[in-house]
Coordinates of C-alpha atoms and ligand atoms in Angstrom, one line a residue:
X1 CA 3.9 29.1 -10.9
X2 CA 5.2 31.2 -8.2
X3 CA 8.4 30.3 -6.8
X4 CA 9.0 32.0 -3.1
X5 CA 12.4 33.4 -2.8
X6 CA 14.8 31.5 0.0
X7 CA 14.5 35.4 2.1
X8 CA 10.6 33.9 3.2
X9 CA 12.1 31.0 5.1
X10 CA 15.0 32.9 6.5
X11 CA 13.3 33.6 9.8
X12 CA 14.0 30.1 11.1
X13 CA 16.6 28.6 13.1
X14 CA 16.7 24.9 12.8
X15 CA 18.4 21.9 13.8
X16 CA 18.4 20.6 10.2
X17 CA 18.4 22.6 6.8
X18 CA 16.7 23.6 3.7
X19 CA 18.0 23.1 0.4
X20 CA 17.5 23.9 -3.2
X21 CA 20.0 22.4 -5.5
X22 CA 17.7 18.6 -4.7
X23 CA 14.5 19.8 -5.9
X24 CA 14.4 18.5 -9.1
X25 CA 14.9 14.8 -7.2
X26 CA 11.8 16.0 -5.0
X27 CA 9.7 16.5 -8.3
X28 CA 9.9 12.6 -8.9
X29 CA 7.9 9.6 -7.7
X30 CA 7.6 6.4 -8.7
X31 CA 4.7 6.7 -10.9
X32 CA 7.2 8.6 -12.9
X33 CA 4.9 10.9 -14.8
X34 CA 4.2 14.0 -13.2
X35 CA 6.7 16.5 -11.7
X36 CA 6.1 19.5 -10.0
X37 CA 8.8 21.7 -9.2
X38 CA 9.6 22.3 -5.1
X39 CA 11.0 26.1 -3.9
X40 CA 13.0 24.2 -1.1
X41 CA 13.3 20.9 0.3
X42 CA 13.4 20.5 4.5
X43 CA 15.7 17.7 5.8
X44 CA 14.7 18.2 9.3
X45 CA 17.1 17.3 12.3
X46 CA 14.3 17.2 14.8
X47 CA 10.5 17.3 15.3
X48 CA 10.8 20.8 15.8
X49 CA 12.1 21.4 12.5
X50 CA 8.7 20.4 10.9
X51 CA 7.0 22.0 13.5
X52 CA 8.9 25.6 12.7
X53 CA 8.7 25.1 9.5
X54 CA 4.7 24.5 8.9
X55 CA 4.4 26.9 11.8
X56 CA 5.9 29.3 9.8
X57 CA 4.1 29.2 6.3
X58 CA 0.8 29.1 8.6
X59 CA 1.8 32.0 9.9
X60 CA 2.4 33.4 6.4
X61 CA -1.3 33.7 6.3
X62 CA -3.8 32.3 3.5
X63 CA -2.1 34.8 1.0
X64 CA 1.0 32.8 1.0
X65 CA 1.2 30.3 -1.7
X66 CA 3.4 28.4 -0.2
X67 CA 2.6 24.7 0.8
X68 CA 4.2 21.4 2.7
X69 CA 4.6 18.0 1.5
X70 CA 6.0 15.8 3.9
X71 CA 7.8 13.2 1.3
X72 CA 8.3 9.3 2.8
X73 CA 10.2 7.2 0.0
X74 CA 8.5 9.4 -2.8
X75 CA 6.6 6.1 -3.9
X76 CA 3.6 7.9 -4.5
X77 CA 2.0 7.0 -8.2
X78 CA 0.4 10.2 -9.5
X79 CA 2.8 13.6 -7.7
X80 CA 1.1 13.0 -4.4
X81 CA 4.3 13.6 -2.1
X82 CA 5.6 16.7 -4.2
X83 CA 4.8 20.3 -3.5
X84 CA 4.8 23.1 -6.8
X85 CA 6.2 25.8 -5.6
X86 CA 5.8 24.1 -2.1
X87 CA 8.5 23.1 0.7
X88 CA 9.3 19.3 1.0
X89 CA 9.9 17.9 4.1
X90 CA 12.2 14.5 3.5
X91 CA 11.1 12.3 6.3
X92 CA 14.1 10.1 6.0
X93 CA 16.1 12.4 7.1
X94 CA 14.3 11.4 11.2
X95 CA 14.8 8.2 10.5
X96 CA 16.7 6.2 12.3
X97 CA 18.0 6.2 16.1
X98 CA 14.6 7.1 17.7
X99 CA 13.2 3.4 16.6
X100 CA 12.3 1.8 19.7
X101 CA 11.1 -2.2 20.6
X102 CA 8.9 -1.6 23.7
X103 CA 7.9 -5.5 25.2
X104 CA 7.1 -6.7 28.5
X105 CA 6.0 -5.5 32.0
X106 CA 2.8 -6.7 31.1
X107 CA 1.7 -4.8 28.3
X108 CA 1.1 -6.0 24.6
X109 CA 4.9 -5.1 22.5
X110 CA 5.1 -2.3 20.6
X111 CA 7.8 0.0 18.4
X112 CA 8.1 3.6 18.0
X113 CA 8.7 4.2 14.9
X114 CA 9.4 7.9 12.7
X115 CA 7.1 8.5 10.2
X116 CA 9.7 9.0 7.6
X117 CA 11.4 5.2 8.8
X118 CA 10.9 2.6 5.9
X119 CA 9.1 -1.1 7.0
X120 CA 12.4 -3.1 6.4
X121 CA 14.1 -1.2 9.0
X122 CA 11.3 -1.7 11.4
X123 CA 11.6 -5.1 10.6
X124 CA 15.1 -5.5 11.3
X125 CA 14.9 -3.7 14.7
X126 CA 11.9 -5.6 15.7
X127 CA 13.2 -9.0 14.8
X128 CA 16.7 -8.5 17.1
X129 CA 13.6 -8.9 19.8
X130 CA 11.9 -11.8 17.9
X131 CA 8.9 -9.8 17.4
X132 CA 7.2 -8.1 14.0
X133 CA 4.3 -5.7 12.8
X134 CA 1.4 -7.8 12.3
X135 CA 0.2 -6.1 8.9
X136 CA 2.1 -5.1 6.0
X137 CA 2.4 -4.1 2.9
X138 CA 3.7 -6.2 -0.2
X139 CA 6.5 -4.4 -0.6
X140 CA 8.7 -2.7 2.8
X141 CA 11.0 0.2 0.9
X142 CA 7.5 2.3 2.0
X143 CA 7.8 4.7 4.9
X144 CA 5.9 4.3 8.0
X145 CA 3.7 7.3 7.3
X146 CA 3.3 7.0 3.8
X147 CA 1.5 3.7 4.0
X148 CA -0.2 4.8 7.1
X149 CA -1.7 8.0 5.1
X150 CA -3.3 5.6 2.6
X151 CA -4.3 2.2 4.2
X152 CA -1.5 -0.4 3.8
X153 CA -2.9 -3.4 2.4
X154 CA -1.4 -6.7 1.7
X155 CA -2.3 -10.3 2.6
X156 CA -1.9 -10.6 6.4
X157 CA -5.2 -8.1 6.4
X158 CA -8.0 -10.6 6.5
X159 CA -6.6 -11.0 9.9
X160 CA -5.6 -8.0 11.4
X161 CA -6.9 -5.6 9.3
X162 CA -4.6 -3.1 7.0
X163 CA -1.7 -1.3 8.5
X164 CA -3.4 1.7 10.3
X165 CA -5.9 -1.0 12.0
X166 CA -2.4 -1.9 14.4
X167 CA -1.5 1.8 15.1
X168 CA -1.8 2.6 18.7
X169 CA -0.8 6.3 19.4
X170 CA 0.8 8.8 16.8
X171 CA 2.7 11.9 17.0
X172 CA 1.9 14.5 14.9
X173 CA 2.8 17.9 13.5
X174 CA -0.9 20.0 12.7
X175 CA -1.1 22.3 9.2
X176 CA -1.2 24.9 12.5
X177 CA 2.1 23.6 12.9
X178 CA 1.4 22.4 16.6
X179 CA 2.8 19.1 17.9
X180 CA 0.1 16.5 18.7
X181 CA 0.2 13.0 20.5
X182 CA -2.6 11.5 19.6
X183 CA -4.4 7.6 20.1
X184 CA -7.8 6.0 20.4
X185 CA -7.7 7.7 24.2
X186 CA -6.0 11.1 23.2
X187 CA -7.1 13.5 21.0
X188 CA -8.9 10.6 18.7
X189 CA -10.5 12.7 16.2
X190 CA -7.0 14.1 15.0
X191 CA -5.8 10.2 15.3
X192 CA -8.5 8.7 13.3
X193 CA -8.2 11.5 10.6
X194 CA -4.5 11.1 10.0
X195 CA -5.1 7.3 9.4
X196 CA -5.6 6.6 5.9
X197 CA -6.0 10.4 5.9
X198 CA -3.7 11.0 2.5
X199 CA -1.3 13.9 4.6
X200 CA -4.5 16.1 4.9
X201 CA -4.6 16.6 8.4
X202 CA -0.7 16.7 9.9
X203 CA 2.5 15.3 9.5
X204 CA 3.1 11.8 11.1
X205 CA 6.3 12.1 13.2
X206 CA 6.3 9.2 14.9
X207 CA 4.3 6.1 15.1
X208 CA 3.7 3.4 17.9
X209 CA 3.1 0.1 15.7
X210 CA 1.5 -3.0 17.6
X211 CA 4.1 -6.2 17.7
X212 CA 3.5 -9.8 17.6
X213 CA 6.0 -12.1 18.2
X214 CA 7.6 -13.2 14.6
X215 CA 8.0 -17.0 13.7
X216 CA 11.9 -18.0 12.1
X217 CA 10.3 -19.3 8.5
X218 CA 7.2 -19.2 6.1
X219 CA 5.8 -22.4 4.0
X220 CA 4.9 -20.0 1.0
X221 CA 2.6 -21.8 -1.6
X222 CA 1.0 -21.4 -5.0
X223 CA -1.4 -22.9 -6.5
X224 CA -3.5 -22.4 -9.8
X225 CA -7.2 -22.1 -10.9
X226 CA -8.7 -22.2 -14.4
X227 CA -12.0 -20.9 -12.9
X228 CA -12.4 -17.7 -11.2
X229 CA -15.8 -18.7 -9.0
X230 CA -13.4 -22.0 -7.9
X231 CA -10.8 -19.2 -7.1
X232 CA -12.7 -16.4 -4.9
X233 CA -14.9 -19.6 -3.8
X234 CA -11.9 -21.2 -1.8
X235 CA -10.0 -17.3 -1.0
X236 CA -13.3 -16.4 0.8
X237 CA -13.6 -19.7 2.7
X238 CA -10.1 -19.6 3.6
X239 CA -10.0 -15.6 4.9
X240 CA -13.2 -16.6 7.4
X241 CA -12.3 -19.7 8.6
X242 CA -11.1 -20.0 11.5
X243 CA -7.8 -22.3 11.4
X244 CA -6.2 -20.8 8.3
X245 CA -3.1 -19.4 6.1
X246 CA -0.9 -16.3 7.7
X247 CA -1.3 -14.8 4.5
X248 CA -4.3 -14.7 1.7
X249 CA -3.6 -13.3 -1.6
X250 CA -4.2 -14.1 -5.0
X251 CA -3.0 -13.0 -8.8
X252 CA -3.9 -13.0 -11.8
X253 CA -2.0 -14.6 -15.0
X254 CA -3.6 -13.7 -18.5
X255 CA -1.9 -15.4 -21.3
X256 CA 1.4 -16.1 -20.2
X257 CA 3.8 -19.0 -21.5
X258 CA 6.1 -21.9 -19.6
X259 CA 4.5 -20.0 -15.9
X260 CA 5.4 -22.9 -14.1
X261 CA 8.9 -23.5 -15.2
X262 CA 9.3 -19.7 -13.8
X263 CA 8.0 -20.9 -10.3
X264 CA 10.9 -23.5 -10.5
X265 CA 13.6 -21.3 -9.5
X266 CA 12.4 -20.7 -6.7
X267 CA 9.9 -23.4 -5.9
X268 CA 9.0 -26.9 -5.4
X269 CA 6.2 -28.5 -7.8
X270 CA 4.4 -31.8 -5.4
X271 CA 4.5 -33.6 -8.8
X272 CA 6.9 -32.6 -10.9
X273 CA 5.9 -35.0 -14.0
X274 CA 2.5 -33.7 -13.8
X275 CA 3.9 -30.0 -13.5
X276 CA 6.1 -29.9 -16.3
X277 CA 3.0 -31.0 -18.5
X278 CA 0.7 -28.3 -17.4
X279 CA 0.7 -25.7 -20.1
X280 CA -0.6 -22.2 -19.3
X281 CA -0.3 -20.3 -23.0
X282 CA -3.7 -18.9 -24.0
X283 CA -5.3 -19.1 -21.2
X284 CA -6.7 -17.0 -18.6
X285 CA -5.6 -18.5 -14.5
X286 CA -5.5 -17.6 -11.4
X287 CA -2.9 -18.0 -9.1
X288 CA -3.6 -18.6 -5.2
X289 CA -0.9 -17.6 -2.6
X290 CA -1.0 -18.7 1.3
X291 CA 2.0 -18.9 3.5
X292 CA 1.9 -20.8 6.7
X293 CA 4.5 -19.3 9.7
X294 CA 6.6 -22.0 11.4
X295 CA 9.5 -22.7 13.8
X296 CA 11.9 -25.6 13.6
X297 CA 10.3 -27.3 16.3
X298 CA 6.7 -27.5 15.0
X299 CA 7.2 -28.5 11.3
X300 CA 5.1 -31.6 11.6
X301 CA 2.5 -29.3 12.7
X302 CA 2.7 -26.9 10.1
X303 CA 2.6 -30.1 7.3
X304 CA -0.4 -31.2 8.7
X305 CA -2.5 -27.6 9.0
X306 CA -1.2 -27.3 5.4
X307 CA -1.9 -30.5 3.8
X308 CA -6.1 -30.5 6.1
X309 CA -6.5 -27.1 4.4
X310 CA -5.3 -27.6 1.1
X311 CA -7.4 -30.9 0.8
X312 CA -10.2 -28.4 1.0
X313 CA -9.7 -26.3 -2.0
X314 CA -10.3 -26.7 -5.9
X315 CA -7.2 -26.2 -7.2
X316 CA -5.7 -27.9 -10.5
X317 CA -4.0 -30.0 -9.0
X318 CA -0.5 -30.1 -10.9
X319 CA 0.2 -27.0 -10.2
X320 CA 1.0 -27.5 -6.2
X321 CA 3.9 -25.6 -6.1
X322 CA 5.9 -24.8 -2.5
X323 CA 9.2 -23.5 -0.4
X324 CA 10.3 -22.6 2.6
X325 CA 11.9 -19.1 3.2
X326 CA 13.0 -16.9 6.0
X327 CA 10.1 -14.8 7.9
X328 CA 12.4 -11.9 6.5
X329 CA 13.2 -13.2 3.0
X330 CA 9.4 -13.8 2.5
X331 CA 8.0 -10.3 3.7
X332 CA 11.2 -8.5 1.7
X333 CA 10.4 -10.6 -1.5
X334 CA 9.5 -7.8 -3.7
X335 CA 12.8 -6.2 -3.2
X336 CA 14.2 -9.1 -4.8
X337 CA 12.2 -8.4 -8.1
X338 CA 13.1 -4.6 -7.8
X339 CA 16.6 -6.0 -7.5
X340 CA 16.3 -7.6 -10.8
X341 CA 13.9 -5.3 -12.4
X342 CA 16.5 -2.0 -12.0
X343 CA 19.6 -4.3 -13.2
X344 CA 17.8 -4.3 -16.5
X345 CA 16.6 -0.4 -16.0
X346 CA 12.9 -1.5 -16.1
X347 CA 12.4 -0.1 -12.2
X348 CA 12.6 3.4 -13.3
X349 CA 10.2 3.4 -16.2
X350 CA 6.2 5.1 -15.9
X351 CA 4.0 3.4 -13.3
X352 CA -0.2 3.9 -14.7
X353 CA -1.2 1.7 -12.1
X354 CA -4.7 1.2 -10.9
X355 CA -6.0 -0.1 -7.9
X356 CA -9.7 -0.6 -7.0
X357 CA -11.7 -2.1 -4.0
X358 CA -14.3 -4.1 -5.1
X359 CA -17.4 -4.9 -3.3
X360 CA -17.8 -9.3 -2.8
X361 CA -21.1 -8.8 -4.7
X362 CA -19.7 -8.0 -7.8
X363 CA -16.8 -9.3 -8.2
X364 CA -17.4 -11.8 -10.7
X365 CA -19.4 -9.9 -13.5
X366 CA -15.8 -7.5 -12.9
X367 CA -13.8 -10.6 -13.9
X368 CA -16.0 -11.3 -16.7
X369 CA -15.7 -8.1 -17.9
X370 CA -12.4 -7.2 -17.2
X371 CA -10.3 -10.3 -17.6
X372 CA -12.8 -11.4 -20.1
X373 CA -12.6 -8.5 -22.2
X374 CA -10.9 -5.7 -21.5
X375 CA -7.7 -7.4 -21.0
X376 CA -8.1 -10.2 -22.8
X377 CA -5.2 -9.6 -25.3
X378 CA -2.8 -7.6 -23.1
X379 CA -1.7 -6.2 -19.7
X380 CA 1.4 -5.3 -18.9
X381 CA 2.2 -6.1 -15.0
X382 CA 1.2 -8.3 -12.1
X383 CA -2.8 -7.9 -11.4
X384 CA -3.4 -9.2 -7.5
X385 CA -7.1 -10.3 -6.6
X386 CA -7.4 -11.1 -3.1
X387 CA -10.3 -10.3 -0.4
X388 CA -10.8 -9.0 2.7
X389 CA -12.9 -8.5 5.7
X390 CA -14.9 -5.0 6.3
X391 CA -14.8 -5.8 9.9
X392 CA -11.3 -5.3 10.4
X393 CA -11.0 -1.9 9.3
X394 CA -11.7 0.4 11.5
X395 CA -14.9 2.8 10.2
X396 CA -13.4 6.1 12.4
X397 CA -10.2 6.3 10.2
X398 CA -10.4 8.4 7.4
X399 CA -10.1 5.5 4.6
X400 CA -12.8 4.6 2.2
X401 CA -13.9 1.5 1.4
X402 CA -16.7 -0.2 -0.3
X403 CA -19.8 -0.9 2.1
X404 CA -19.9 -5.0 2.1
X405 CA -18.5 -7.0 4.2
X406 CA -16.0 -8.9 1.7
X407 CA -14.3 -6.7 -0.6
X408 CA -11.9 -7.2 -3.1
X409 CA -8.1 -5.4 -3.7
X410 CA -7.1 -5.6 -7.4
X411 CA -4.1 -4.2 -8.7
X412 CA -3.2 -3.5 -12.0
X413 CA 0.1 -2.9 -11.3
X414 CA 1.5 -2.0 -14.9
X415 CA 5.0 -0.8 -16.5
X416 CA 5.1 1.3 -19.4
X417 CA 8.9 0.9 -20.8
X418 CA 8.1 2.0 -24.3
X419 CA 6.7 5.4 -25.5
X420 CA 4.3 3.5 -28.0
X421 CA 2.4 0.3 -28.3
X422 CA 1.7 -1.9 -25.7
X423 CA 4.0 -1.3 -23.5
X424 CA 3.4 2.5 -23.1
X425 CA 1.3 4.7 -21.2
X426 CA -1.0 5.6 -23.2
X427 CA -1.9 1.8 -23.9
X428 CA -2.1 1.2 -20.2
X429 CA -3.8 4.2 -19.4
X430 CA -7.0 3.0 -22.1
X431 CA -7.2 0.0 -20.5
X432 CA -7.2 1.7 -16.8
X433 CA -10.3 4.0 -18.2
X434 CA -12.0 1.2 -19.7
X435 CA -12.3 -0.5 -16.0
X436 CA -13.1 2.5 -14.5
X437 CA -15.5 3.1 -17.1
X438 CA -17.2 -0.1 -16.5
X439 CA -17.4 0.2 -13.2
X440 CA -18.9 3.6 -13.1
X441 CA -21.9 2.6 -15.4
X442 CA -22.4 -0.6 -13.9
X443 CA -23.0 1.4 -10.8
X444 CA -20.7 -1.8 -8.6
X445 CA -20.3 0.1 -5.6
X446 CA -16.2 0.3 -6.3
X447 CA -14.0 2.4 -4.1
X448 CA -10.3 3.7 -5.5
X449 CA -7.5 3.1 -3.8
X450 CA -4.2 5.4 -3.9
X451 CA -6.7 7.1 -5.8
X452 CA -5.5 10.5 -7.7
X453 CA -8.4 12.4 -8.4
X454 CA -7.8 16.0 -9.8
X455 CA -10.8 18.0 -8.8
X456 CA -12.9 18.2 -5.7
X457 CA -15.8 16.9 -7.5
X458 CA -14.4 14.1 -7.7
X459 CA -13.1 13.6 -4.4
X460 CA -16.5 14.0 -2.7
X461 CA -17.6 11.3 -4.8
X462 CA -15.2 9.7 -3.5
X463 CA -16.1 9.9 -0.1
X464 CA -19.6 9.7 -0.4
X465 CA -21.4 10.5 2.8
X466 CA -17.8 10.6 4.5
X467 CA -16.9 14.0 2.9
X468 CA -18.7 16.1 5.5
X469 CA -16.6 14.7 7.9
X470 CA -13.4 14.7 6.2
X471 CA -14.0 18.3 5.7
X472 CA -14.2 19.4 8.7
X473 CA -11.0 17.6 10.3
X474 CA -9.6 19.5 7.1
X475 CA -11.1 23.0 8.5
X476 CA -9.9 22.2 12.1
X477 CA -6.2 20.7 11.5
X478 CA -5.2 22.4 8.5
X479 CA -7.7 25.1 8.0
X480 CA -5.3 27.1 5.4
X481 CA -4.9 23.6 3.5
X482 CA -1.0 23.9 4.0
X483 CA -0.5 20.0 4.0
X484 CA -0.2 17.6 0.9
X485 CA -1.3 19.8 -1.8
X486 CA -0.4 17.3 -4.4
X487 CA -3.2 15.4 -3.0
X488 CA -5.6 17.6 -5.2
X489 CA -8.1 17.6 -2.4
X490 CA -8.1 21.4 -0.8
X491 CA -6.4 23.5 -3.4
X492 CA -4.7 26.8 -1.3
X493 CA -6.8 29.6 -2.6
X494 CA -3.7 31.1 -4.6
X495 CA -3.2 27.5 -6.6
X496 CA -4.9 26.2 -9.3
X497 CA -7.5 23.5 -8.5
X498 CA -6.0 20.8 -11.1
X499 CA -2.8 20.4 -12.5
Ligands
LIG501 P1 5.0 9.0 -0.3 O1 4.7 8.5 -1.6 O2 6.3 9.7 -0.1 O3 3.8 9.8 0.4 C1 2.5 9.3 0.2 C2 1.5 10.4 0.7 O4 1.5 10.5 2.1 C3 1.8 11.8 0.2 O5 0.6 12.6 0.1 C4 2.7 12.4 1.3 O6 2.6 13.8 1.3 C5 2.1 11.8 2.5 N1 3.0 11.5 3.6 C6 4.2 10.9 3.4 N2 4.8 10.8 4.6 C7 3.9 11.3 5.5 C8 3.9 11.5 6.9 N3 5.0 11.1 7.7 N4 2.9 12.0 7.5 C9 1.8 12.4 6.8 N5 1.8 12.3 5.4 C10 2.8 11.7 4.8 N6 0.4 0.0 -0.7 C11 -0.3 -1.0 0.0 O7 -1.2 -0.6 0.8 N7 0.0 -2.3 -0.1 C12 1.0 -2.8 -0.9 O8 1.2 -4.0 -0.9 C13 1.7 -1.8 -1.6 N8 2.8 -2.2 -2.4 C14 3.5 -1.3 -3.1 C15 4.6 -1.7 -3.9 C16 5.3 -0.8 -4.5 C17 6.5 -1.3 -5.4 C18 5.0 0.6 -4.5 C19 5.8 1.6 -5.2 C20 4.0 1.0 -3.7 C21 3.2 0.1 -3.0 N9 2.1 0.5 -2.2 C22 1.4 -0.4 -1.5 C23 1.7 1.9 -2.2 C24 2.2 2.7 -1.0 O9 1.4 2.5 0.1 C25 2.3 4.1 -1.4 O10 3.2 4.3 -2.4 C26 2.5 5.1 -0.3 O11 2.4 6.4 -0.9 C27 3.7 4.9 0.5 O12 4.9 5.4 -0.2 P2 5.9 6.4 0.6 O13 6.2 5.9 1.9 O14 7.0 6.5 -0.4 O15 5.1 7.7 0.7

């Protein structure tokens, strides 16, 4: 690989640095199994600072090698964020004081928020105003532009569509190294690129997030199913009826003993005689979530849209399980498990996760196959099923989804602690190919997402009929394909088009 020397970056004056001794922690993600070695790594001071410094290396010309990964919280799965040989841009480092809670003089509330700022701080900030994002993602130690380069999905999105569906305006820093404003008004084919649009097109500095205003506490409730059509039956009624849960999603539990004396440490069975009978060793279920928002004075309210709309599904019904948490402590629960999970050192450890989108139509011959089979024995994470609406995601964005109007997210959201056996990469990674496998030869219609494809050929089947378009934002924002290279979409003509 060719390393550029620190002379080639000389020429700029900024109002942050560069440095070199951090690279190796820039050559990390949380997949945690690929590295690829930076030259420098940028901890901007200003906006400018990106500008100069993509500026620059497009001015270096096509023969250049050099390339520029903006980096959010480096919780990419597959080296996405890092750059070999490349400059990193740390997007924390604008985080911060420029985060700003916008609300009334008649105009729907909004933040502006950097693009390196993580989601818990913009839900701090926003709550001091009583007001919130209205889509998120499971987990909030992301960075405002990572998630809003890929999608950012979680269970509010039957209702307000993913993350980069409640973007308004964005700022953004071109592979030409220009600065951009951009919205649905404003230059709207750079806008809609950069949505979803995996770094390719610019770097998000700055994002203006739609608000809502955020209720005090959450009635957060699970509930089991020993039969996947009862399952996706009831999650489909529930994400398109009208009066319904704040949040849809749905997991998968394949073989696992005493699962509802876990729940007890944190929830309430309805029956607890009944509960502590239910045994789930063995057996394949699936596990319904829904949360209902609240305020203290409209608790009656809230028992009575829960109790109408749980009367309507086919759950078993000993496994009613429920609590009540803070709006934050409910939207920051995953931090609690990373919490727990790094205490015993199993945070750190490989990440062969999978996600796929997967089209309403063919969902269950996928369970059959997959739960019924391929994963029958083991798995080694949390597996989410939950649908969503086509409808509310925005088709001028650069994201690719599967063409029905119900699709599924599933997760396979493995660990791989040991270097053999079940627990190890290479175990997890069979099992991955196997689904993908199936799905490609039973021809389903599935869509990746955080994909990490490594050729091109692959990418356009990716995007299908969308490539042509994708291609040519690429040719107009970032024509020497400066931006995200470990993307593995436009290799620069000096690097190598796989790792
Ligand atoms: P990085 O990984 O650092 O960057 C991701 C990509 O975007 C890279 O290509 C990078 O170069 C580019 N990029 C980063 N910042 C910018 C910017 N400002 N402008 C332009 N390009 C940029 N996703 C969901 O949708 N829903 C979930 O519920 C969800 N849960 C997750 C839970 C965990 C524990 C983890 C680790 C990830 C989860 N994700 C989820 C995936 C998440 O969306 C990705 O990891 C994503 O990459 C965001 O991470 P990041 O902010 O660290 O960005």
């Amino acid at each position: 690989m060719h390393v550029p020397d620190a002379d080639v970056l000389s020429p700029l004056t900024l109002d942050g640095h560069f440095t070199f001794h951090d690279a190796p922690a820039m050559a990390r993600d949380f997949g945690n199994r690929c590295s690829l070695l930076p030259a420098a790594v940028l901890h901007p001071g200003s906006v400018s600072d990106i500008a100069a410094a993509v500026g620059h290396v497009f001015s270096l010309g096509e023969r250049s090698p050099l390339t520029v990964a903006a980096r959010g919280h480096g919780h990419s799965l597959m080296c996405q964020s890092q750059a070999a040989g490349g400059i990193v841009v740390r997007m924390e480092s604008l985080r911060g004081d420029r985060l700003q809670v916008v609300h009334g003089g008649g105009v729907p509330p909004f933040v502006d928020a950097p693009g390196g700022e993580l989601w818990i701080n913009v839900l701090h900030e926003t709550l001091r105003y009583g007001l919130a994002p209205k889509s998120w993602t499971d987990y909030l130690h992301l960075t405002v532009g990572g998630t809003l380069s890929n999608a950012g999905v979680s269970g509010q999105a039957f209702r307000h569509g993913p993350q980069v569906s409640n973007v308004n305006q964005l700022e953004i820093v071109t592979g030409r190294g220009d600065v951009v404003t951009c919205s649905p008004e404003e230059n709207a084919d750079l806008f809609y690129a950069a949505l979803g649009g995996l770094g390719q097109f610019g770097i998000i500095t700055r994002a203006r997030i739609a608000l809502e205003p955020a209720p005090k506490m959450v009635r957060w409730i699970r509930v089991l199913y020993s039969d996947f059509a009862s399952f996706t039956e009831d999650q489909e009624m529930l994400i398109m009826a009208e009066k319904t849960f704040d949040y849809i999603e749905g997991f998968v539990i394949i073989n696992r003993t005493g699962i509802l004396n876990n729940w007890r440490t944190s929830f309430k069975p309805q029956d607890p005689v009944q509960a502590s009978r239910f045994q789930s060793d063995g057996r394949v279920l699936y596990c319904l979530e829904l949360t209902k928002n609240f305020n203290s004075d409209d608790v009656d309210t809230m028992e009575q849209e829960v109790t109408a709309l749980l009367s309507r599904l086919g759950y078993i019904r000993s496994t009613l399980f429920h609590t009540d948490v803070t709006y934050l402590e409910f939207l920051d629960r995953v931090h609690t498990s990373e919490v727990k999970l790094r205490a015993q050192g199993l945070w750190e450890v490989p990440h062969p996760w999978l996600n796929l989108l997967i089209p309403r139509s063919s969902i269950q011959r996928f369970a059959k196959e997959v739960f019924g089979k391929i994963l029958k024995d083991s798995n080694n994470g949390p597996i989410l099923l939950y649908p969503v609406n086509k409808s509310k995601w925005d088709n001028r964005t650069s994201v690719v989804i599967p063409d029905e109007e119900i699709f599924y997210l599933v997760g396979f959201l493995s660990s791989a602690p040991s270097l053999s056996g079940h627990g190890s990469v290479a175990h997890a990674m069979n099992l991955n190919n196997q689904i993908v496998e199936f799905c490609e030869e039973a021809d389903i219609g599935m869509k990746q997402y955080l994909a990490a494809y490594t050729t091109q050929q692959q990418w356009k089947a990716h995007f299908g009929a969308r490539w042509e378009t994708f291609e040519r934002r690429k040719h107009t924002y970032d024509p020497l394909a400066i931006l995200a290279p470990g993307q593995r979409i436009f290799p620069k003509a000096s690097l190598p088009l796989s790792l």
